[in-house]
Amino acid sequence: MSKLSYKSRQATIEALKENQYDLFIIGGGITGAGVAIQAAASGLKTALVDMQDFAEGTSSRSTKLVHGGIRYLKNFDLEVVSDTVTERATVHNIAPHIPQPDPMLMPLYDEPKVTFNPLRLQIAMDIYDSLAGVKDTKYANEMLSKEEVLERQPDLMQEGLIGGGKYLDFNNNDARLVIENIKQANDDGADLLSHAKVTGFEYENGKIVAVQVEDKLSGETFTVKAHIVINTTGPWSDTIRQLDGEDDKPAQMRPTKGVHFVVDRAKLDVSQPIYFDTGEQDGRMVFVLPRENKTYFGTTDTDYTGDFEHPTVTQEDVDYLLKVVNHRFPKAGLTINDIEASWVGLRPLIDSNNASDYNGGDSGRLSERTFDELVTLFDGYGDKTVERATVEDKLQSISSNTSERGDASPSSVSRGSDLSVSASGLFTLAGGKLTDYRKMAKGAMEQVIPALTAITGKAFTLVQSATYPVSGGQFDPSAYDTAMDQFANIGAARGLAYGDALKLAKLYGSNMYRVLAYLPVAKDYAEKYDLPIDIAVSLIYAIEEEAVYTPLDFFARRTTLMLFQHDKMLAVKDGVRQVIVDYLDLDADIADAQAKALDEEIAKAELQYLK
Ligand SMILES: Cc1cc2nc3c(=O)[nH]c(=O)nc-3n(C[C@H](O)[C@H](O)[C@H](O)COP(=O)(O)OP(=O)(O)OC[C@H]3O[C@@H](n4cnc5c(N)ncnc54)[C@H](O)[C@@H]3O)c2cc1C
């Protein structure tokens, strides 16, 4: 049993009450989890709490890409792209079982106000590949003719289609990336607790020395002593800053809402991720992505001021996205009744960054002179008066001028993110993208450690986070297929069907051994509650080692059942619910509340209130 199990919850609470922590982290989304793994691996006595399940905030509600944001290259904002494209590769290396290369198709239309015309897209993709170091690999970009685009995606709107491009990006499982960071921090000695809310601070000489916490499951309140406290609560960051007496400060965050919808592949079948202008001339772009046997699409970007824990899809969101997708896929004819599942997230955008996301809005740009030089070089390359090497040299010089700025000012830990320290010593790390999480955490830790040393006199060496794998990532990233086959074969040797074992291997990576250790007990529960063995073993592992407490934790954040295997989820939901109650010996009133919450969340994801 791991310390993350609900069965260990009381022991973790006792530890939190007793210990003096070096670092206390508020919020267990990707930002907090990223800080926790680095802090624990660097030897800091580390604690983290989240008022919901881990990853229940924005970090399970993204577009599920680890990407460089090619759209920023519309205005050649190289710094942003340099950061994210470099981090894309780093995240793939430290979590090789999670993000996977997944080339993106971008069809181009001859329409007003498009993001890219062919020349600009070619330049953007070359810069993108150059910054990512994938030139001359199988993932190098390609310009495509209209016919080639239609060969890849025959049902795309043909009117106005003038060609397109294909470039590398990565798919992702956002919530699993969070839990694998949390699990590694746990293995490295951190104390981490979900469903525990920070309600206030205690001070000595004007500096925070302890945090007040409310256990959301029991109602108990307790105090945790910490030398340094960091606020990584994403959209909630201002609320925590206000708890620290910063009510007089203007709001730092300007959260915007983004929604995604899932339909069956039979309704809209895409062979690869696709990213296109909406056709609404609103400067936005939309993704349509295949995942398992489903297709999902999004997103929107609207200012949001409602309930942060329960943002909802509106009729306007549905109308907008269906209009855009049906326009580009004229034969799809999607209606709201085709939407099987949906999710809504709040971008933790920093107001001073003009609150723009990757899919609309711009910031910064390449100088006009450099841009003109690039265009001239590309023209010359086109009519064969300029050598390819000359173009590559230019791209290289741009990339080396913009990567890893090494600027130590607090607000520059990564573009789009912000690190600040209040008068009482509260660190706040917010904004950025999921893709940048490791770099954001590193930037924060580089300032936390000296502050901690100043308080305690203790010295710490920051872990080399770019090569420190998350839980499950202990295998060679360049041998993914071989590793998955090996892990799957171990499962098959233990009696699982190879296909089921392979799915588990892809979910758990090198933790496959730990998962399979629960097979004997999982078999008993599978029989008792009529569950497929792959679901049962996944569930027991998730309860024992991944802090699963409710069926929703399991369906929505530890697996993809809620979003991309909706039918299967409906078939197993009662069995899963009963196993959790039985295994954790939960009272009848808790069991009833969990069942009710599950049904409500399913109805909400299915948009029943709008159908
Ligand atoms: C629609 C959409 C699409 C996106 N797509 C992508 C993408 O494809 N790729 C990408 O890189 N990025 C993407 N992003 C951005 C990315 O998802 C976010 O930047 C990231 O998830 C933010 O993580 P976070 O940990 O800062 O915040 P969160 O994940 O929201 O975590 C904050 C946590 O703090 C907890 N908390 C709040 N108050 C308290 C309290 N008082 N006590 C204890 N805990 C508390 C919350 O419960 C929450 O779990 C997208 C965002 C959205 C909204």
XYZ file of C-alpha atoms and ligand atoms in Angstrom:
664
model
C 0.000 0.000 0.000
C 1.343 3.388 -0.935
C 1.115 6.533 1.183
C -1.229 7.869 -1.500
C -3.902 5.296 -0.708
C -7.029 6.479 1.072
C -6.203 3.787 3.629
C -3.098 5.803 4.583
C -4.957 9.091 4.651
C -5.081 9.468 8.428
C -1.380 8.643 8.745
C -0.583 11.326 6.153
C -2.703 13.846 8.046
C -0.860 12.995 11.278
C 2.469 13.460 9.470
C 1.309 16.825 8.135
C 0.367 17.926 11.650
C 3.664 16.847 13.182
C 6.383 17.624 10.657
C 8.210 20.852 10.003
C 8.233 21.125 6.185
C 10.765 22.936 4.062
C 8.205 23.527 1.315
C 4.410 23.426 1.381
C 2.687 23.408 -2.023
C -0.929 24.544 -2.403
C -2.562 22.890 -5.429
C -2.004 19.513 -7.080
C -2.469 20.365 -10.753
C 0.488 20.086 -13.102
C 2.176 23.208 -11.686
C 2.104 21.979 -8.080
C 2.941 18.401 -9.068
C 5.903 19.690 -11.101
C 7.221 21.633 -8.110
C 6.626 18.655 -5.788
C 8.673 16.189 -7.851
C 11.643 18.565 -8.060
C 11.461 19.578 -4.402
C 11.234 16.010 -3.097
C 13.976 14.769 -5.421
C 16.201 17.644 -4.254
C 15.834 16.500 -0.660
C 13.409 19.158 0.589
C 10.899 17.978 3.186
C 7.876 18.547 0.987
C 4.099 18.642 1.483
C 1.312 19.241 -1.049
C -2.453 19.485 -0.652
C -5.270 19.881 -3.160
C -8.830 20.738 -2.200
C -10.157 18.407 -4.925
C -8.724 15.272 -6.488
C -5.225 15.697 -7.935
C -5.563 17.212 -11.441
C -9.250 17.962 -10.956
C -8.714 21.635 -11.876
C -7.505 22.767 -15.297
C -4.889 20.039 -15.552
C -7.382 17.356 -16.619
C -9.287 19.705 -18.926
C -6.763 20.788 -21.559
C -6.679 20.015 -25.288
C -4.389 17.133 -24.282
C -1.407 18.159 -26.366
C 2.197 18.743 -25.409
C 2.927 21.226 -28.103
C 4.918 24.190 -29.200
C 1.981 26.323 -30.265
C 2.813 26.806 -33.925
C 0.197 29.519 -34.080
C 2.544 31.866 -32.222
C 4.703 31.734 -35.335
C 2.045 33.686 -37.175
C 3.827 36.720 -35.785
C 7.108 34.886 -35.325
C 7.001 35.002 -31.546
C 10.067 32.820 -31.341
C 10.632 33.058 -27.626
C 7.333 31.414 -26.745
C 7.769 28.697 -29.326
C 11.391 28.115 -28.442
C 10.406 27.528 -24.805
C 7.533 25.199 -25.543
C 9.078 23.251 -28.381
C 12.178 22.525 -26.276
C 10.031 21.527 -23.332
C 7.944 19.304 -25.590
C 10.993 17.101 -26.127
C 12.002 17.264 -22.460
C 8.577 16.189 -21.231
C 8.608 13.339 -23.722
C 11.962 12.204 -22.298
C 10.988 12.312 -18.641
C 7.514 10.837 -19.191
C 8.071 8.608 -22.235
C 4.865 6.617 -21.694
C 2.640 9.716 -21.820
C 3.138 12.264 -24.633
C 3.611 10.612 -28.015
C 4.625 12.140 -31.357
C 1.478 12.755 -33.387
C 1.990 14.808 -36.570
C -0.573 17.541 -37.146
C -2.264 18.353 -40.454
C -3.028 21.994 -41.157
C -5.249 22.580 -44.203
C -5.002 26.067 -45.699
C -7.945 27.947 -47.199
C -8.028 30.967 -49.445
C -10.138 33.100 -47.127
C -9.885 36.540 -45.544
C -7.951 36.891 -42.255
C -6.340 33.452 -42.325
C -3.593 32.674 -39.821
C -1.124 31.316 -42.371
C -0.743 31.506 -46.134
C 1.456 28.806 -47.716
C 4.678 30.851 -47.599
C 4.199 31.837 -43.977
C 3.282 28.287 -43.007
C 6.392 26.901 -44.702
C 8.569 29.398 -42.832
C 6.744 28.763 -39.559
C 7.063 24.984 -39.879
C 10.766 25.243 -40.750
C 11.392 27.432 -37.724
C 9.333 25.062 -35.604
C 11.340 22.043 -36.764
C 14.570 23.949 -36.425
C 13.805 24.954 -32.830
C 12.691 21.390 -32.073
C 15.703 19.790 -33.741
C 13.604 17.471 -35.910
C 14.809 18.665 -39.304
C 15.936 15.775 -41.506
C 14.132 13.231 -39.355
C 11.024 11.248 -40.200
C 9.095 13.961 -38.371
C 10.298 16.847 -40.568
C 7.474 19.040 -41.841
C 5.995 18.750 -45.317
C 4.047 21.179 -47.459
C 1.077 19.438 -49.074
C -0.895 20.105 -52.244
C -4.681 20.285 -52.119
C -4.810 16.713 -53.440
C -2.391 15.486 -50.772
C -4.446 17.132 -48.028
C -7.594 15.464 -49.346
C -5.833 12.133 -49.636
C -5.144 12.336 -45.900
C -8.559 13.715 -44.990
C -11.050 13.223 -47.856
C -14.085 14.724 -46.122
C -12.531 18.146 -45.471
C -14.297 21.092 -47.097
C -12.847 21.420 -50.607
C -14.067 24.889 -51.495
C -11.205 27.356 -51.081
C -8.755 24.629 -50.033
C -5.336 25.510 -51.456
C -3.089 22.927 -49.771
C -1.675 22.558 -46.313
C 1.174 21.433 -44.141
C 2.111 18.580 -41.851
C 4.328 19.154 -38.828
C 5.197 17.398 -35.601
C 3.337 17.876 -32.336
C 2.653 15.509 -29.422
C -0.556 14.155 -27.943
C -0.806 13.978 -24.171
C -2.770 12.585 -21.259
C -2.827 15.641 -19.009
C -4.262 14.084 -15.840
C -1.910 11.111 -15.996
C 1.077 13.402 -16.359
C -0.006 15.044 -13.106
C -0.493 11.784 -11.211
C 2.864 10.389 -12.383
C 4.614 13.503 -11.019
C 2.636 13.186 -7.778
C 3.551 9.487 -7.465
C 7.255 10.140 -7.997
C 7.199 12.916 -5.393
C 5.487 10.445 -3.055
C 8.155 7.809 -3.752
C 10.784 10.455 -2.968
C 9.279 11.126 0.457
C 6.796 13.982 -0.041
C 3.510 13.954 1.897
C 0.657 14.604 -0.536
C -3.038 14.846 0.301
C -6.055 15.367 -1.941
C -9.430 16.725 -0.752
C -7.667 19.050 1.703
C -8.169 22.786 1.358
C -5.912 25.619 2.466
C -8.030 28.112 4.392
C -5.465 30.501 5.874
C -1.933 31.202 7.053
C -0.150 31.739 10.358
C 2.570 34.365 10.653
C 5.556 35.228 12.820
C 7.178 38.632 12.403
C 5.070 39.171 9.296
C 6.301 35.990 7.588
C 4.227 32.868 6.895
C 5.286 30.004 9.174
C 2.296 27.665 8.913
C -0.723 26.845 6.765
C -4.266 26.145 7.952
C -5.842 23.161 6.230
C -9.372 21.774 6.225
C -9.836 18.067 5.512
C -12.763 18.180 3.066
C -13.715 14.580 3.839
C -13.945 14.813 7.636
C -14.268 18.556 8.199
C -11.270 18.432 10.570
C -8.967 21.457 10.495
C -5.270 21.373 11.272
C -2.099 23.403 10.923
C 1.020 22.493 8.960
C 4.377 24.129 9.709
C 6.416 25.170 6.679
C 9.426 27.397 6.027
C 8.317 28.252 2.497
C 4.821 28.107 0.993
C 4.130 28.151 -2.729
C 0.761 28.866 -4.286
C 0.268 26.790 -7.447
C -3.497 26.997 -7.662
C -3.814 28.064 -11.312
C -7.126 29.873 -11.803
C -7.522 30.124 -7.991
C -4.189 31.918 -7.485
C -5.760 35.266 -6.653
C -7.962 33.653 -3.978
C -4.887 32.326 -2.176
C -3.104 35.666 -2.542
C -6.134 37.281 -0.932
C -5.964 34.781 1.971
C -2.451 36.144 2.443
C -3.870 39.636 2.891
C -3.301 40.791 -0.655
C -6.943 41.909 -1.155
C -5.793 45.378 -2.022
C -3.753 44.099 -4.982
C -5.409 44.003 -8.425
C -6.392 40.572 -9.743
C -3.434 38.918 -11.419
C -5.384 36.202 -13.208
C -7.855 36.533 -16.020
C -9.193 33.010 -16.473
C -10.838 32.147 -19.771
C -13.026 29.133 -20.445
C -12.370 26.494 -23.099
C -14.627 23.548 -23.971
C -14.106 20.287 -25.864
C -16.612 17.784 -27.265
C -16.239 14.072 -28.007
C -18.124 12.249 -30.774
C -17.904 8.694 -32.023
C -15.435 8.006 -34.858
C -18.365 6.781 -36.926
C -19.724 10.340 -36.861
C -16.466 12.122 -37.641
C -13.450 10.085 -38.597
C -10.096 11.835 -38.684
C -6.943 9.918 -39.457
C -4.606 12.366 -37.681
C -4.812 15.514 -35.570
C -6.014 18.484 -37.618
C -5.729 22.185 -36.810
C -7.476 24.834 -38.883
C -8.811 28.377 -38.981
C -12.391 28.466 -37.797
C -13.598 30.138 -41.007
C -15.429 32.613 -38.770
C -12.728 35.225 -39.382
C -12.360 35.593 -35.631
C -8.616 34.925 -35.661
C -9.068 31.594 -33.864
C -8.060 28.072 -34.764
C -9.669 24.791 -33.718
C -8.300 21.274 -33.220
C -10.031 18.068 -34.321
C -8.211 15.067 -32.871
C -8.575 11.292 -32.945
C -8.297 9.522 -29.581
C -8.997 5.834 -29.048
C -12.247 5.160 -30.988
C -13.479 8.714 -30.691
C -12.865 12.137 -32.179
C -12.735 15.249 -30.036
C -12.601 18.898 -30.942
C -12.095 22.284 -29.355
C -11.684 24.787 -28.117
C -13.375 28.050 -27.221
C -11.864 31.017 -25.392
C -14.279 33.194 -23.449
C -13.793 35.298 -20.317
C -15.040 33.507 -17.219
C -16.155 34.746 -13.815
C -18.442 31.937 -12.526
C -17.818 28.972 -10.204
C -14.226 27.824 -10.805
C -14.826 24.292 -9.534
C -17.825 23.626 -11.778
C -17.578 25.543 -15.059
C -20.216 24.413 -17.558
C -20.767 24.232 -21.298
C -23.327 26.737 -22.601
C -25.577 26.557 -25.645
C -23.365 29.245 -27.249
C -20.299 27.004 -26.829
C -22.150 24.147 -28.535
C -23.435 26.340 -31.370
C -20.005 27.844 -32.030
C -17.983 24.627 -32.127
C -20.569 22.633 -34.085
C -20.814 25.427 -36.643
C -17.040 25.571 -37.081
C -16.547 21.803 -37.335
C -19.571 21.201 -39.592
C -18.304 23.991 -41.852
C -14.908 22.330 -42.342
C -16.408 18.809 -42.478
C -19.570 19.446 -44.519
C -20.669 15.803 -44.545
C -20.403 15.388 -40.768
C -23.681 17.148 -39.975
C -22.970 16.900 -36.248
C -25.693 17.866 -33.805
C -25.674 18.165 -30.045
C -27.111 14.641 -29.874
C -23.857 13.289 -31.304
C -21.845 14.683 -28.388
C -21.083 11.747 -26.080
C -18.880 13.581 -23.629
C -17.507 17.042 -23.005
C -15.164 18.859 -20.683
C -14.620 22.454 -19.659
C -11.403 24.038 -18.420
C -10.278 27.445 -17.199
C -7.004 28.779 -18.578
C -4.959 30.298 -15.765
C -3.974 33.281 -17.872
C -1.987 36.157 -16.446
C -3.822 39.390 -17.131
C -0.685 41.351 -17.987
C 0.114 38.879 -20.805
C -2.988 40.054 -22.659
C -4.677 36.790 -21.685
C -4.121 35.066 -25.004
C -3.950 31.311 -25.575
C -2.221 29.355 -28.322
C -5.236 29.365 -30.588
C -5.947 33.058 -30.854
C -4.346 36.330 -29.790
C -0.726 37.233 -30.353
C 2.186 38.654 -28.439
C 5.692 39.737 -29.404
C 7.176 39.362 -32.843
C 10.281 38.983 -34.925
C 11.659 42.288 -36.166
C 10.371 43.330 -39.581
C 13.956 43.297 -40.852
C 14.608 39.703 -39.830
C 11.259 38.696 -41.210
C 11.975 40.385 -44.572
C 15.378 38.685 -44.688
C 13.734 35.327 -44.113
C 11.128 35.886 -46.809
C 13.850 36.944 -49.290
C 15.885 33.849 -48.467
C 12.864 31.580 -48.900
C 11.989 33.242 -52.208
C 15.583 32.702 -53.323
C 15.445 29.091 -52.202
C 12.208 28.685 -54.183
C 13.794 29.931 -57.427
C 17.057 28.083 -56.664
C 19.296 31.176 -56.285
C 19.843 30.495 -52.568
C 21.283 27.282 -51.112
C 19.307 25.298 -48.556
C 22.299 25.564 -46.153
C 22.020 29.370 -46.183
C 18.367 29.187 -45.153
C 19.209 26.656 -42.451
C 22.014 28.852 -41.090
C 19.605 31.752 -40.794
C 17.028 29.618 -38.976
C 19.740 28.284 -36.688
C 20.918 31.787 -35.807
C 17.347 32.791 -34.974
C 16.864 29.737 -32.804
C 20.098 30.170 -30.852
C 19.247 33.794 -30.186
C 15.944 32.928 -28.618
C 16.271 29.705 -26.648
C 16.781 29.503 -22.842
C 17.181 33.178 -22.137
C 18.812 32.640 -18.760
C 17.110 35.781 -17.525
C 16.808 35.468 -13.756
C 14.060 38.007 -13.188
C 11.274 36.385 -11.162
C 8.585 36.763 -13.774
C 10.543 35.069 -16.531
C 10.560 31.422 -15.442
C 8.814 30.651 -18.719
C 6.864 32.766 -21.186
C 3.278 33.313 -20.168
C 3.911 32.314 -16.555
C 4.606 34.437 -13.525
C 6.508 33.852 -10.277
C 6.065 36.382 -7.512
C 6.814 36.556 -3.786
C 4.561 38.473 -1.386
C 5.760 40.581 1.547
C 4.993 37.647 3.857
C 7.089 35.273 1.744
C 4.262 33.500 -0.155
C 5.522 32.356 -3.559
C 2.916 32.284 -6.342
C 3.670 30.394 -9.560
C 0.899 30.706 -12.133
C 0.055 30.862 -15.805
C 2.097 29.157 -18.497
C 1.068 25.979 -20.269
C 1.001 22.388 -19.207
C 3.815 21.832 -21.724
C 6.073 24.251 -19.800
C 5.432 22.811 -16.356
C 8.908 21.393 -15.744
C 10.617 24.609 -16.737
C 8.229 26.706 -14.656
C 8.883 24.483 -11.630
C 12.633 24.659 -12.185
C 12.504 28.457 -12.324
C 10.537 28.522 -9.081
C 12.820 26.026 -7.315
C 15.862 28.095 -8.287
C 14.406 30.843 -6.125
C 12.830 28.695 -3.414
C 16.125 26.982 -2.526
C 18.132 30.155 -1.731
C 15.158 31.522 0.226
C 15.011 28.270 2.190
C 18.747 28.298 2.806
C 18.479 31.860 4.103
C 15.846 30.731 6.635
C 17.271 27.357 7.688
C 20.964 27.475 6.821
C 20.466 24.126 5.038
C 21.970 23.707 1.557
C 20.201 21.818 -1.237
C 21.210 20.903 -4.776
C 18.399 21.144 -7.281
C 17.729 17.863 -9.088
C 18.493 17.731 -12.837
C 14.802 17.811 -13.656
C 15.249 17.577 -17.429
C 16.514 14.017 -17.004
C 14.622 12.956 -13.875
C 11.795 10.612 -14.951
C 8.315 10.717 -13.527
C 6.834 7.547 -12.077
C 6.347 4.973 -14.857
C 8.950 6.643 -17.059
C 11.877 4.348 -16.241
C 12.635 3.149 -19.766
C 14.458 4.371 -22.844
C 12.213 6.920 -24.610
C 13.773 6.062 -27.956
C 12.702 2.410 -27.567
C 9.028 3.019 -26.797
C 7.598 0.234 -28.955
C 10.053 -2.352 -27.626
C 9.410 -1.320 -24.029
C 5.636 -1.451 -24.488
C 5.879 -4.884 -26.079
C 8.024 -6.135 -23.192
C 5.648 -4.770 -20.553
C 2.658 -6.188 -22.440
C 4.295 -9.601 -22.695
C 4.779 -9.688 -18.941
C 1.048 -9.059 -18.580
C 0.267 -11.720 -21.173
C 2.495 -14.191 -19.321
C 0.385 -13.503 -16.226
C -2.801 -14.443 -18.084
C -4.006 -11.139 -19.570
C -4.995 -10.926 -23.234
C -2.074 -9.279 -25.077
C -4.274 -6.384 -26.286
C -5.453 -5.598 -22.744
C -1.912 -5.898 -21.413
C -0.643 -3.497 -24.082
C -3.277 -0.920 -23.117
C -2.184 -1.195 -19.484
C 1.478 -0.905 -20.488
C 0.736 2.316 -22.357
C -1.094 3.704 -19.346
C 1.437 2.719 -16.683
C 4.811 2.415 -18.451
C 7.474 0.903 -16.211
C 4.977 0.646 -13.337
C 3.444 -2.321 -15.171
C 5.187 -4.609 -12.669
C 3.541 -2.852 -9.758
C 0.147 -2.970 -11.472
C 0.435 -6.699 -12.150
C 1.260 -7.386 -8.513
C -2.426 -6.667 -7.821
C -3.686 -9.290 -10.300
C -4.619 -11.941 -7.697
C -6.759 -9.565 -5.641
C -8.128 -7.939 -8.812
C -9.320 -11.345 -10.043
C -11.424 -11.785 -6.910
C -13.036 -8.365 -7.340
C -13.518 -8.884 -11.084
C -15.493 -12.034 -10.352
C -17.444 -10.580 -7.466
C -18.534 -7.433 -9.355
C -18.540 -8.777 -12.889
C -15.755 -6.519 -14.172
C -13.268 -7.154 -16.992
C -9.922 -8.080 -15.452
C -8.037 -5.184 -17.097
C -10.439 -2.689 -15.500
C -10.306 -4.474 -12.142
C -6.505 -4.532 -11.953
C -6.298 -0.916 -13.066
C -8.814 0.032 -10.394
C -7.124 -1.809 -7.528
C -3.761 -0.285 -8.500
C -5.370 3.165 -8.702
C -6.942 2.770 -5.260
C -3.729 1.452 -3.725
C -1.155 3.691 -5.401
C -2.874 6.584 -7.183
C -5.094 8.109 -4.487
C -8.395 7.071 -6.080
C -11.203 7.720 -3.635
C -14.258 8.104 -5.898
C -15.381 6.463 -9.159
C -14.975 9.867 -10.816
C -11.288 9.998 -9.863
C -10.880 6.688 -11.684
C -13.069 7.369 -14.739
C -12.190 11.015 -15.372
C -8.561 11.339 -14.267
C -6.748 7.992 -13.842
C -8.175 6.462 -17.020
C -9.795 7.808 -20.180
C -13.042 5.871 -19.673
C -15.206 8.927 -18.991
C -14.097 10.843 -22.059
C -13.043 8.371 -24.713
C -14.669 5.055 -23.716
C -18.058 6.314 -22.699
C -19.980 3.109 -23.543
C -17.513 0.948 -21.670
C -17.686 3.288 -18.692
C -21.474 3.026 -18.582
C -21.155 -0.767 -18.667
C -18.714 -0.953 -15.734
C -19.719 2.047 -13.660
C -21.745 0.179 -11.049
C -19.093 -2.492 -10.612
C -16.338 0.103 -10.227
C -18.409 2.065 -7.748
C -19.043 -1.038 -5.648
C -15.399 -2.132 -5.660
C -14.339 1.272 -4.309
C -16.941 1.124 -1.532
C -16.070 -2.478 -0.677
C -12.272 -2.116 -0.909
C -12.139 1.104 1.106
C -14.924 -0.001 3.437
C -16.858 3.238 2.920
C -20.065 4.030 4.833
C -23.420 3.784 3.044
C -23.979 7.555 3.040
C -20.583 8.122 1.391
C -21.346 5.384 -1.136
C -24.676 7.058 -1.960
C -23.060 10.475 -2.307
C -20.390 9.055 -4.631
C -23.016 7.320 -6.792
C -25.047 10.523 -7.035
C -21.984 12.627 -7.909
C -20.997 10.122 -10.598
C -24.427 10.149 -12.234
C -24.569 13.944 -12.128
C -21.131 14.260 -13.680
C -21.977 11.777 -16.439
C -25.181 13.683 -17.230
C -23.201 16.919 -17.300
C -20.485 15.496 -19.566
C -23.206 14.175 -21.898
C -24.751 17.689 -21.944
C -28.106 16.224 -20.949
C -29.176 19.635 -19.618
C -28.892 21.096 -23.133
C -30.325 18.171 -25.114
C -9.301 24.564 -22.725
C -7.843 24.471 -22.389
C -6.961 23.822 -23.246
C -5.606 23.734 -22.931
N -4.789 23.006 -23.736
C -3.485 22.873 -23.432
C -2.665 22.011 -24.192
O -3.126 21.305 -25.095
N -1.348 21.954 -23.881
C -0.820 22.690 -22.858
O 0.387 22.631 -22.664
N -1.600 23.463 -22.062
C -2.915 23.553 -22.317
N -3.736 24.297 -21.515
C -3.162 24.978 -20.341
C -2.958 24.014 -19.167
O -4.033 23.117 -19.063
C -2.816 24.811 -17.876
O -1.816 25.779 -18.053
C -2.421 23.938 -16.690
O -3.209 22.782 -16.606
C -2.543 24.738 -15.393
O -2.181 23.915 -14.330
P -2.151 24.455 -12.843
O -1.597 23.363 -12.012
O -1.470 25.764 -12.785
O -3.686 24.722 -12.473
P -4.790 23.644 -12.085
O -4.650 22.406 -12.854
O -6.115 24.312 -12.132
O -4.442 23.265 -10.582
C -4.714 24.117 -9.511
C -5.162 23.250 -8.356
O -5.238 24.055 -7.176
C -6.246 23.502 -6.359
N -6.654 24.496 -5.362
C -7.264 25.681 -5.585
N -7.485 26.317 -4.406
C -7.001 25.515 -3.422
C -6.955 25.619 -1.999
N -7.464 26.667 -1.341
N -6.402 24.609 -1.301
C -5.905 23.511 -1.945
N -5.935 23.374 -3.300
C -6.470 24.363 -4.024
C -7.342 23.143 -7.349
O -8.213 22.175 -6.819
C -6.550 22.657 -8.552
O -6.449 21.243 -8.609
C -5.107 24.355 -21.762
C -5.995 24.989 -20.885
C -7.357 25.021 -21.183
C -8.312 25.634 -20.218
